[in-house]
Amino acid sequence: MIVVEVLQAVLLIALAPLMSGIVSKLKAGMQNRPGAGVLQPYRDLYKLCRKGRAVSGSCSWIFHAVPVVCMASMLILAAMTPFVYTGVLAPYGGLVTVVYMFTMYRFAMVLGGLEGGSTFGGMGSSREMMMSVLIEPALLLGIATLAVLSGAGTDMGDISEAIATMGVAAVGPALILAACSFMITLLAENARIPFDNPTTHLELTMVHEAMILEYSGKELAMMEYSSMLRMTVFMAMLGSLFLPWGISCTGEPVSLVVSLVLALAKMLVIAFAMALVESVLCKSRLFKVPNLLTVSFALSLIAMISLYIL
Amino acid sequence: MDQLISANLVDLCAVLMLLTSVMAVATTRMKPLITLFSLQSVFLAAEAFIVAYTSGESHIYIMCALTLVLKVVVMPRMLLYIMGKIHVDKEVDLSIGIPGSLLASGFMIFVSYYIAEPLISTMETVERSCLAISLSIILIGLLMMCTRRKAITETIGLLMMENGLFLGAIALSHGMPLIVEIAAFFDVMVAVIIIGIFANRINKSFNSVDTSFLRRLKE
Amino acid sequence: MNADILVLVAAMVASSLLCIAVRNRKAVSTVMPACSLLLLALCLNLCVPVLGGEVVDDGVFWMDPLSAVFMLLVAFVGFVASLYSRAYIGLEAEEGVVSRRENGVYYSLLIVFISVMMLTFTVRSMAVVWLGIGATTLVSTFLVGFYSRDESTEAAWKYIILCSVGITIALFGLTLVYASTVGVIDSDHALDWPALMEHASELDPNMMRMAMVLIIVGFGTKVGFFPMHTWLPDAHSQAPSPISGLLSAVLLNCAMYGILRFYGVSEVLDPGFASTIMLVFGFLSLGAAAFFIITSRDLKRMLAYSSIENMGLIAIGFGIGTPVAIAAALLQMTAHSVTKPILFFSAGNVIQSYGTREMSRIRGVSRSMPFTAAALAVGTLAIVGCPPFSVFVGELSLMLGALDSGMAWAVALTVALLAIVFAGMARNVFPMLSGEPPEYARDLRGFSRTAPLVILIVATLALGLFMAESVSDWIGNAASSVTGVFP
Amino acid sequence: MVGTGDIGLDSVYLIILFAPAAIGMLCGLCGRSGRLPGILCAVSCVAGILCFPFHTFSPGLSYELPVGSYLGAYAVSFDQLGSIFISVSSVVFLMVMTHMSHSGHGYTPRYSGMCCALFLAVTLCMCADSAILLLLAWEAVSMVTFLMARTDGNESARWRFLAVTHIGGLVLMAVYGYMWAATGSGYLHDWQGVGGIVGPTASVIMVLLLFIGFGTKLGTVPFHAWMPDMYAASPTHTTVLLTTVCSNAAVLMLFRAVYAYVGADGMTDAGMVLVVLSAVTALWGAMESMIQTEPKRILAYSSMENMALVTLCLSLGLVFSPSSPSLTALVILAGLLHALNHSVFKSLMLLTVDSVEDVTGERQIDRLGGLAKVLPALSAVAFVGVASLAAIPPMNGFISEWLMLQSLIGTDAIASDLRVAMPLLVAMMGVCGMIVATSYARLFGFMFLGRPRSKGASEPRPLRKGSIGPVAVLAGMCVAMGMLSYPLMDALSEGACAVAGIDASYRDGLSGSLEPLTLGIMIFGTIAVVLVASRLFSRGRTETDIWGCGGTLDERMQYSSEGFSQPLVRVFHPFYGDTSGIEGGRYRTRFQEPFVKYIYIPLGSILLRTSLQVKRLQTGNIQTYLGYILATLVVALMAVRLL
């Protein structure tokens, strides 16, 4: 089944810019703009890769290592996430490791922000860390909820399979609440409105963009790509862990095809939801963000406790 | 003398000693104080004589003689000599007034009787009530030391405590082994000499033997 | 008559006479430590068999392991203090603070003081023990008031008055003990301690109870139990430092010895009575001393409070009253006797160098006098019970003793108070070591300044770290002779 | 010297382990050279490293000194757990010694001698078999670290340290004394199951006191007040040894005392209390570490956090113990492993900080920066260090945190009240982990990244020769203990279970699988692949200035460290109790530790006030004194009469 696992990882990796493009397109549609094509991110990345780099003289090896580490961590995550098939290429350590891989990505990016030596980099890093401190418990609790709900430990494939086989029985307050919490986490983690604006370059509101401000050329491409991949992985996780029905557990060709179609449909739905949120809400003030994140935390806490109480 | 009379005499002497103590507490002049002390010592000697006579223990006679010589003759003279040498005021300073002192000594007597009561009930000797009295004299002596400000009066208080102690020793146990008594007297002597010397030195350094000036060493 | 004791007594008399006879300032300061070394040697010769269990029992004298422990401590600390006096008084004499005559008086009094203390432990009759304790007060008064300063006179005055009152009260207690033996023991031997012990259970219990209260309060005044301790900080702070060390390390023990003998009798007759009183006074002393220490300003006064604290600990040990705890208390006493002089002697060095006892004015000792600073630090750590010094072992075995008899509350209270003591000592002593020394501070060196400290530090370390089987047996023997005639 | 086991090899080993350090200690005290004690200590360290191999080769090594103290003999014995701890601690110790010999501090013979003494004390703590030796060694650890902490201007901190640890030592004395009295034996191997003898209430109290007693050294709130100042002001090598090997010893002793002697039965409630205490400590340590501006203070609070995680694990073990042995084994393993890991990465970080201080002469992170460019090697090892601290896979810090989370998630398997508390603990772990990650990102970022903020940082002296070596070894260990953790975990768990009497494998408690080696290879492989692939797109590269919105930025226009932590400080404002305002033309935020403010200062003033009140008794008036005697006499006589 290794072939399927590899293909699934490759698919995820290849789809990442597309998902980003789809979200942008949907958003544009909702805002009555024509918007760029869904393939625009591919073109952007290609363009960046072909460009030369402008690098500050004060930068050290860390500056160049950061994009590599970011990208590598996201590639590994892509290999860890079940998408169409519950088996994964790199099942090492399960969800807990996934969380720590996200930490690795974030840590590298924060260091990259600090390395720039500008005012913005530090600001972005600082804000990013503040948000992640508040995101982290919700994320961990969401995972713990899944692990307990499915009773299948912390390996993502196992959870996905367990919940898929439980069928409707799994749909309870715990799962729903945890999914909502995860959705908020997804928005926060991926620098979406209302937490951050992925397209802004207005200094005072930047978070994610501020950190990668000093990057250019292929390094910027790597950073951009990793963040697209991060979003895609999150979407895939939401799809295959919280709504895993239809995912292929056996790896038979027919089920794989069904699973692929369903998975893409789920992704589209999630993308639509994201675009909707981004169009309806506006970016909130930085110090309002904790309130929203606390909501996410509370949701996942209730989800977890409801498992024991209900 | 028959048993009853001797018992009465013993009690009488003891009570007289207590009386002198109480009077000493109420005395405000130095010379009468010393006189009271020698009077008390006389009663102590008398007591010793009676007990010695009754019990036939000859060593108590020695004690009696010692008391007469040391406490009735030598000690008061020495105190007067020190007084003369260091020019002590004739007045005795009290830190609490006479009524207060008397009340306190009354309390001490009460306490002594209360404390001694269970002991007395089991005793068979004739001198039972002497225990309470000697304890009162000790406590009153201590009380005197607490209330008097002058070095000499403190010494007299200490000596009165000793008197009470010997009253107890004679009455309760017909005098402890002689060596103890002699030793105790010796100790008292030496103590008085030292106190005398120091009182002298204190006088030199502090211009008065009022010990309440000795308050430099404190926290 | 036991030849060893007679030799010892003869040596005491001879050395006292010798020290009085020698007029030369330098000579007497050498002769006297030599004499006390001789006394130490004779004492060892006498005590070691006794500690092993050979009781000396003849006529006037009686020595069992308990008295041997006390006596050895006196001889040892006495020797060390004499040696240190050579340096301390020697410097004062050189500077003209102490005249030639005073110098002679000092050494004569010192040897008499040591001798009297040692004699106190050799005798059979408790009346004579009482006399000895009284005599130590008299002799040491002159040593406390050695300097003709106002403060010294005041301290000596308070010392003699309060202690005289104390021993008078104790004598009344003795009288009551005597009264309670009427009809039980032949009156000539009524206060002989072996006889008392033998007939302990036949004594009049009511009388003994009252007697015990009087004895503990009376002798307790001299031991330094709170609240009768009031003379102690004054006397310790005003006496010359070698004398302070001696007072704290062994004089207090003398009075404790007086209590202990009757304590043993009372515990046989009326178990739990005397020990409860001891426990109460122990905790009162420990607690009060802890609070006195925290905000002390005067170095030697603080050390005096620390003595009160240690006496409190020892009393707690006797208050617990089990054999383990009594042994622990004796060990603690030994440890205190060996450790406290370190502090007083190094404090003496500091005071002579800085010319003040105010701790806030003493700074930078570790720069100006490194050895003294080290000794002071070691002594402080040792006295508050840091391992590997002997007080640690003493305190730990005390706790073990308390736990053994189920008194966990006592351990909790002790630990809390010891913590306060530690904080207080550390807060006061250690700032003195650091900082910038004033220009007038000089280092004082010399054999007789260093040797006593080294000897004491080695002793406290050795007692703490290693103890040969025989030595622990000695302490065990001494402990068992507290509550019973040995053997 | 004669061993109690077979004579030859065991005795030789013990001599090699202890004798050089003992001789070194004496040399340090008397000698004039600092080198000789250092070398001797290194010899002992090497022997210490070989402890675990030697133990596998010849288990059951024990020895008793022929001369004992009043309170019993001096005996040592080595078990598997102890020898692993000794081995790991010795590696750290050796690296610290090596670094020290190459650092510019010019350590005196005394200091080197102290190192020898510390090695002896710590090793004896870990292998003592008699209570008296254990207590002696434990107090010796405090004493020696206290002496080693001596620097100018450090007095109050080290005295506070000594006072707090001495008080902890007193508490431990009481607890060990209690067990001693209960068993009647001074040998620790006789103490197995003393909890059964003393009864449940006493056991619970003992366990609580043990956590408090060792907590004073490990920095459990509110006993952590000495830590930051002590860490910041002491010589770095003292700090390293204090926070690594000494903490290891404390953890090991705590573990043995709680699990082997008292036993974990019936400790659920006490365990819950301790869990809460540890969690609070961890959070507090993390939060405080984020606002400090001196590297050593940051690391001090981080030690507090890490040690709190260890005690959290050990107290969770108490909760799990009745229902699930395998989970207990797992959580204990997580704790012990974390202690060992911590000693490696914390020493790595502190030594790096020392080098940075040495080359720049700066102690404030706000005056550093840009060192990665001039000191790439140092920045690389430091990066490994912060990665471990921040629990980034596949470093060793990640492994132990992974185990902790696994055990928490596994709680579901047992039916206990903890299940409801578990989500909160998971959340705590999450918050804590991210705050410390923030803190380390800040530490690393402000030391090594950006542009230099002071002259010292822009023109650092060259790194001292040889000082990078030991740090690199430690960095290697961070990676190795991460990637090759299974053998270590197996051995450690076996040893721990033997001590605690748990008959289960920790692997049964795992609810997920982890292959650190594969994961590590995959991570490094992917990075390599990405790196190579990115080379393919090598286009031109132009040197520019940093983008400054059209102007030029000077180095003070970077984000400040205070600003960096500001958002989180605002979020957690109620806990920090910070006050902000304009001071001397600068906007500053001041922090005062609430524990100091609300516990220590009031407590101190209560003591002082009581003391002043008590001192009024000593009036100086002899009549008052006589009055005391009279009153005491009357009261005592009346009391006796009445009772």
Coordinates of C-alpha atoms in Angstrom, one line a residue, chain B residues 1-9 54 125-127:
Chain B
M1 CA 8.9 21.4 127.1
D2 CA 6.2 19.3 125.8
Q3 CA 5.4 18.7 122.2
L4 CA 2.6 21.1 122.0
I5 CA 4.4 24.0 123.4
S6 CA 7.4 23.4 121.2
A7 CA 5.1 23.2 118.2
N8 CA 3.5 26.4 119.1
L9 CA 6.8 28.1 119.6
T54 CA 13.2 19.5 120.7
T125 CA 6.3 16.6 111.9
V126 CA 5.3 19.4 114.1
E127 CA 6.7 22.0 111.8

